[in-house]
Coordinates of C-alpha atoms and ligand atoms in Angstrom, one line a residue:
M359 CA 0.0 0.0 0.0
R360 CA 1.3 3.5 -0.7
V361 CA 1.2 5.4 2.7
L362 CA 2.0 9.0 3.4
V363 CA 3.5 9.5 6.8
A364 CA 3.2 13.1 7.9
G365 CA 5.8 13.7 10.7
G366 CA 7.7 10.7 9.3
S367 CA 11.0 12.5 10.1
G368 CA 10.1 12.8 13.8
F369 CA 10.7 10.4 16.7
V370 CA 7.4 8.5 16.6
G371 CA 6.9 8.9 12.8
R372 CA 10.2 7.5 11.7
H373 CA 9.7 4.3 13.7
I374 CA 6.2 3.9 12.2
A375 CA 7.6 4.5 8.7
R376 CA 10.3 1.9 9.3
A377 CA 7.8 -0.7 10.5
L378 CA 5.6 -0.1 7.4
I379 CA 8.6 -0.2 5.0
G380 CA 9.6 -3.5 6.6
D381 CA 6.2 -4.8 5.8
G382 CA 6.5 -4.0 2.1
H383 CA 4.5 -0.7 2.1
E384 CA 5.6 2.1 -0.1
V385 CA 6.1 5.0 2.3
V386 CA 6.3 8.6 1.5
V387 CA 7.3 11.1 4.2
L388 CA 5.7 14.5 4.4
S389 CA 8.2 17.0 5.7
R390 CA 8.8 20.7 5.6
D391 CA 12.3 19.8 4.5
P392 CA 12.1 16.6 2.4
A393 CA 15.9 16.7 1.6
R394 CA 16.6 15.8 5.3
V395 CA 14.6 12.5 5.0
A396 CA 17.5 10.9 3.1
S397 CA 19.8 11.4 6.1
V398 CA 17.5 9.5 8.5
P399 CA 18.6 5.8 8.7
E400 CA 15.2 4.6 9.7
L401 CA 13.8 6.1 6.5
A402 CA 16.0 4.1 4.1
G403 CA 13.7 3.1 1.3
A404 CA 11.1 5.9 1.9
G405 CA 10.2 8.7 -0.5
A406 CA 9.7 12.3 0.5
V407 CA 7.4 15.1 -0.3
R408 CA 7.3 18.7 0.8
G409 CA 4.3 20.0 2.7
D410 CA 3.3 22.0 5.8
V411 CA 0.2 20.8 7.7
T412 CA -0.7 24.3 8.7
D413 CA -0.8 25.4 5.1
P414 CA -3.6 23.7 3.1
A415 CA -2.3 25.0 -0.2
S416 CA 1.0 23.2 0.4
L417 CA -0.8 19.9 0.9
R418 CA -2.4 19.9 -2.5
G419 CA -1.5 16.7 -4.4
V420 CA 0.8 15.2 -1.6
L421 CA -1.6 12.3 -1.2
D422 CA -2.3 11.6 -4.9
G423 CA -1.9 7.9 -5.4
C424 CA -1.8 7.1 -1.7
E425 CA -4.2 4.6 -0.1
A426 CA -3.5 5.7 3.5
A427 CA -2.2 8.6 5.6
V428 CA -0.6 8.6 9.0
F429 CA -0.5 11.8 11.0
A430 CA 2.4 12.0 13.5
V431 CA 3.1 15.7 13.4
Q432 CA 3.8 18.0 16.3
F433 CA 4.9 21.7 16.4
P434 CA 8.6 22.4 16.6
N435 CA 9.9 22.6 20.2
Y436 CA 6.7 20.9 21.6
P437 CA 5.5 20.8 24.3
V438 CA 6.6 24.4 24.8
E439 CA 3.7 26.3 23.2
Q440 CA 4.5 29.8 21.8
P441 CA 1.1 31.3 20.7
R442 CA 2.6 34.5 19.4
L443 CA 4.6 32.4 16.9
G444 CA 1.6 30.2 16.1
L445 CA 3.2 27.2 17.8
T446 CA 0.3 25.6 19.5
F447 CA -1.2 22.2 19.9
D448 CA -4.5 23.5 18.5
R449 CA -2.9 24.9 15.2
Y450 CA -0.8 21.7 14.6
D451 CA -2.6 18.8 16.1
R452 CA -6.2 19.8 15.5
G453 CA -5.8 22.2 12.6
G454 CA -3.1 20.2 10.9
T455 CA -5.1 16.9 11.2
E456 CA -8.2 18.7 9.7
N457 CA -6.1 20.1 6.8
L458 CA -4.6 16.7 6.0
L459 CA -8.0 15.0 6.3
A460 CA -9.5 17.4 3.8
E461 CA -6.7 16.7 1.3
A462 CA -7.1 13.0 2.0
R463 CA -10.8 13.2 1.1
R464 CA -10.0 15.2 -2.1
A465 CA -7.4 12.6 -3.1
G466 CA -9.6 9.6 -2.5
V467 CA -7.4 8.2 0.3
S468 CA -9.4 5.4 2.1
R469 CA -7.6 5.1 5.4
F470 CA -6.3 7.6 8.0
L471 CA -4.4 6.8 11.1
Y472 CA -3.9 9.5 13.7
V473 CA -1.3 9.4 16.5
S474 CA -3.1 10.9 19.4
G475 CA -2.1 10.6 23.1
A476 CA -3.3 9.2 26.4
G477 CA -5.9 11.5 27.9
A478 CA -7.2 13.1 24.7
D479 CA -10.4 14.9 25.6
T480 CA -12.3 17.7 23.8
R481 CA -13.5 19.1 27.1
S482 CA -10.1 19.2 28.8
E483 CA -8.7 22.5 30.2
R484 CA -5.3 21.5 29.0
S485 CA -4.6 22.6 25.4
W486 CA -2.8 19.4 24.4
Y487 CA -5.6 17.0 25.5
R488 CA -8.2 19.3 24.0
A489 CA -6.4 19.6 20.6
K490 CA -6.0 15.8 20.4
G491 CA -9.6 15.3 21.4
L492 CA -10.8 17.6 18.6
A493 CA -8.4 16.0 16.1
E494 CA -9.8 12.6 17.1
E495 CA -13.4 13.9 16.6
A496 CA -12.4 15.1 13.1
V497 CA -10.8 11.8 12.2
R498 CA -13.8 9.7 13.4
G499 CA -16.2 11.9 11.5
S500 CA -14.2 12.0 8.3
G501 CA -16.1 9.3 6.4
L502 CA -12.7 7.5 5.9
R503 CA -11.7 4.3 7.6
W504 CA -9.8 5.5 10.6
A505 CA -7.6 4.4 13.4
I506 CA -6.5 6.3 16.5
I507 CA -3.4 5.4 18.5
R508 CA -3.2 6.9 22.0
P509 CA 0.3 6.2 23.4
S510 CA 1.4 6.8 26.9
W511 CA 5.0 8.1 27.3
A512 CA 7.1 6.7 24.4
Y513 CA 10.8 6.2 24.7
G514 CA 13.5 4.8 22.4
P515 CA 16.4 5.9 20.3
G516 CA 16.0 9.6 19.4
D517 CA 13.3 10.5 22.0
K518 CA 13.6 13.9 23.6
A519 CA 12.5 13.2 27.2
L520 CA 14.3 10.1 28.4
N521 CA 17.5 10.8 26.5
R522 CA 17.6 14.3 28.0
I523 CA 17.4 12.7 31.5
A524 CA 20.1 10.1 30.5
A525 CA 22.4 13.0 29.4
I526 CA 22.0 14.7 32.9
A527 CA 22.5 11.4 34.7
R528 CA 25.8 10.7 32.8
R529 CA 27.1 14.1 33.8
S530 CA 25.7 14.8 37.3
P531 CA 25.5 12.9 40.6
V532 CA 22.0 14.4 41.1
V533 CA 19.1 13.9 38.7
P534 CA 16.2 16.3 39.1
R535 CA 12.6 15.0 38.6
L536 CA 9.8 17.4 38.1
G537 CA 6.9 17.5 40.6
L538 CA 6.4 16.2 44.1
R539 CA 3.3 14.1 43.4
P540 CA 4.0 10.6 42.2
Q541 CA 3.5 10.8 38.4
R542 CA 2.2 7.6 37.0
I543 CA 3.0 6.6 33.4
Q544 CA 3.2 3.5 31.3
P545 CA 6.4 4.0 29.3
V546 CA 6.2 2.2 25.9
H547 CA 9.1 1.4 23.6
V548 CA 8.6 3.3 20.3
D549 CA 9.1 0.0 18.5
D550 CA 6.0 -1.4 20.2
L551 CA 4.0 1.7 19.2
A552 CA 5.2 1.2 15.6
E553 CA 4.4 -2.5 15.8
A554 CA 0.8 -1.6 16.8
V555 CA 0.5 0.5 13.6
R556 CA 2.0 -2.2 11.5
R557 CA -0.5 -4.7 12.8
I558 CA -3.5 -2.3 12.1
F559 CA -2.4 -2.2 8.5
D560 CA -1.6 -5.9 8.4
R561 CA -4.9 -7.0 10.0
D562 CA -7.0 -4.3 8.3
A563 CA -8.1 -3.5 11.9
W564 CA -9.6 0.0 11.4
D565 CA -12.3 2.1 13.0
R566 CA -11.0 1.7 16.5
V567 CA -9.1 3.6 19.2
Y568 CA -5.9 1.8 20.4
E569 CA -4.4 2.8 23.7
V570 CA -0.8 1.8 23.8
G571 CA 1.4 1.6 26.9
G572 CA 4.1 -0.5 28.5
P573 CA 3.2 -3.5 30.7
E574 CA 4.1 -1.6 34.0
V575 CA 2.5 1.4 35.7
L576 CA 5.6 3.3 37.0
T577 CA 6.2 6.5 38.8
M578 CA 8.6 8.9 37.2
H579 CA 10.9 8.2 40.1
E580 CA 10.9 4.5 39.2
V581 CA 11.5 5.4 35.5
V582 CA 14.6 7.5 36.3
A583 CA 15.8 4.8 38.8
T584 CA 15.5 2.1 36.1
L585 CA 17.3 4.3 33.6
C586 CA 20.2 4.9 36.1
R587 CA 20.3 1.1 36.8
V588 CA 20.5 0.3 33.1
L589 CA 23.3 3.0 32.6
G590 CA 25.2 1.5 35.6
L591 CA 25.0 4.8 37.5
R592 CA 24.3 5.4 41.2
R593 CA 22.5 8.7 41.3
L594 CA 20.4 10.8 43.8
I595 CA 17.0 11.5 42.2
V596 CA 15.7 14.8 43.6
P597 CA 12.1 15.9 43.2
V598 CA 11.7 19.6 42.1
P599 CA 8.3 21.1 43.1
A600 CA 6.3 22.0 40.0
A601 CA 5.6 25.5 41.4
L602 CA 9.3 26.1 41.7
A603 CA 10.0 24.8 38.2
K604 CA 7.3 27.0 36.8
L605 CA 8.7 30.1 38.6
A606 CA 12.2 29.3 37.3
T607 CA 11.1 28.7 33.7
A608 CA 8.7 31.6 33.3
P609 CA 11.4 34.0 32.1
L610 CA 12.5 31.5 29.5
D611 CA 9.3 32.3 27.6
L612 CA 11.1 35.5 26.4
L613 CA 13.7 33.4 24.5
P614 CA 13.1 32.7 20.8
R615 CA 13.1 28.9 21.5
P616 CA 12.6 28.3 25.3
P617 CA 13.8 24.9 26.4
M618 CA 10.9 24.9 28.9
N619 CA 8.1 27.1 30.2
P620 CA 5.4 26.9 32.9
A621 CA 2.9 25.1 30.6
G622 CA 5.6 22.7 29.5
V623 CA 6.1 21.8 33.1
D624 CA 2.4 21.0 33.4
F625 CA 2.8 18.8 30.3
A626 CA 5.8 17.1 31.7
I627 CA 4.2 16.2 35.0
Q628 CA 1.0 14.8 33.7
D629 CA 0.0 11.1 34.2
G630 CA 0.0 8.9 31.2
L631 CA -2.2 5.8 32.0
V632 CA -3.9 3.8 29.3
D633 CA -6.3 1.0 29.0
D634 CA -4.6 -1.2 26.4
S635 CA -7.1 -4.2 26.6
E636 CA -8.4 -3.5 23.1
T637 CA -4.9 -3.2 21.7
R638 CA -3.9 -6.6 23.3
R639 CA -7.2 -8.3 22.2
V640 CA -7.4 -7.0 18.6
L641 CA -3.7 -6.6 17.8
G642 CA -2.2 -9.1 20.2
L643 CA 0.5 -6.6 21.2
E644 CA 2.7 -7.5 24.1
P645 CA 5.0 -4.5 24.8
V646 CA 8.3 -4.9 26.5
A647 CA 9.0 -3.7 30.1
L648 CA 11.0 -0.6 30.5
E649 CA 14.2 -2.2 31.7
E650 CA 14.3 -4.6 28.8
G651 CA 13.4 -1.8 26.3
L652 CA 16.2 0.4 27.6
R653 CA 18.8 -2.4 27.4
R654 CA 17.9 -2.8 23.8
Y655 CA 19.6 0.5 22.8
L656 CA 21.4 2.1 25.8
Ligands
NAP1702 N1 7.0 11.2 21.9 C1 6.1 10.7 22.8 O1 6.3 10.2 23.9 C2 4.6 10.8 22.4 C3 3.7 10.2 23.2 C4 2.3 10.3 22.9 C5 1.9 10.9 21.7 N2 2.9 11.5 20.9 C6 2.5 12.2 19.7 O2 3.1 11.7 18.6 C7 3.2 12.7 17.6 C8 4.7 12.8 17.1 O3 5.5 13.2 18.2 P1 7.1 13.1 18.2 O4 7.6 13.0 19.6 O5 7.5 12.0 17.2 O6 7.4 14.6 17.6 P2 8.8 15.1 16.9 O7 9.9 14.1 17.1 O8 9.0 16.5 17.4 O9 8.3 15.1 15.4 C9 7.5 16.1 14.9 C10 7.3 15.9 13.4 O10 6.3 16.9 13.0 C11 6.8 17.4 11.7 N3 6.3 18.7 11.5 C12 6.5 19.8 12.4 N4 5.9 20.9 11.8 C13 5.3 20.5 10.6 C14 4.5 21.1 9.7 N5 4.1 22.4 9.8 N6 4.1 20.4 8.6 C15 4.4 19.1 8.5 N7 5.1 18.4 9.4 C16 5.6 19.1 10.5 C17 8.3 17.3 11.8 O11 8.8 17.1 10.4 P3 9.7 18.1 9.7 O12 10.5 18.9 10.7 O13 10.6 17.2 8.8 O14 8.8 19.0 8.9 C18 8.5 16.0 12.6 O15 8.6 14.9 11.7 C19 2.7 13.9 18.3 O16 1.4 14.2 17.9 C20 2.8 13.7 19.7 O17 1.9 14.4 20.5 C21 4.2 11.4 21.2

């Protein structure tokens, strides 16, 4: 099947693209800079096309000849929203999905897979949950065959969060952890997430929402402790109150590309719990535990 993967150059998208290529699909990556696609090892064998999901005119024709589209886009420097620059979950996740869906309908694409996230909810006060909820609503109501993947916290080669913590742990005897409250997540190896997508295509298992998470519910403290153990490092993990982190990161909002800001702190300390019973039942997915997943690449 010819499949366009929007966001195929990103962390999640490149692993999805690789899984689909491995299964014999013809993958085309939509990117703002298609020349870069050739330099991504996971994308060997993929084609590339230029397009910007926030600009409907730029999407005209990108899906011609495709049977399916995957949407795994997020705005540059997410989760740090910068509304004055138009970098928001609403513009990229909701608006971008709607724009690509419109082009998919025009081009006669029959299947659309949207990478959402745990907790997506149209009524949420949080911009990321709300944008993903609205995007899901658009996907479900599109008239196309659809699938929605709601991952918990994904880790693996090239991720931004866990690799950042690993870099700190390698340099410093103290590893800060955001938030005093035990934050509960189900870290999922990105290969397992990609495998779920591969199986949706392989089993033609559309018109469902698949929540995807690892087999354990862990606190962020346990995640960092597991990471240090795998790295063979003895480190002190120190909780940093969210209020303090917000105070400290507020001035960073003035930078052109802030590494963090108060809303980003809220994003980083959220829970990420999923009900993956449907994913196990329909797709037979058995994700790896965090320690084993980390040992695969660290
Ligand atoms: N990472 C996780 O743990 C996780 C967990 C749950 C859900 N998700 C969701 O998975 C999706 C992908 O996340 P990620 O971590 O893989 O993000 P990422 O690594 O930052 O990748 C973002 C992708 O979006 C593309 N992009 C940015 N602006 C674009 C535009 N205007 N038009 C077209 N493409 C654009 C980028 O491609 P170019 O730069 O080549 O244009 C890049 O491939 C997001 O919706 C995210 O919310 C991620």
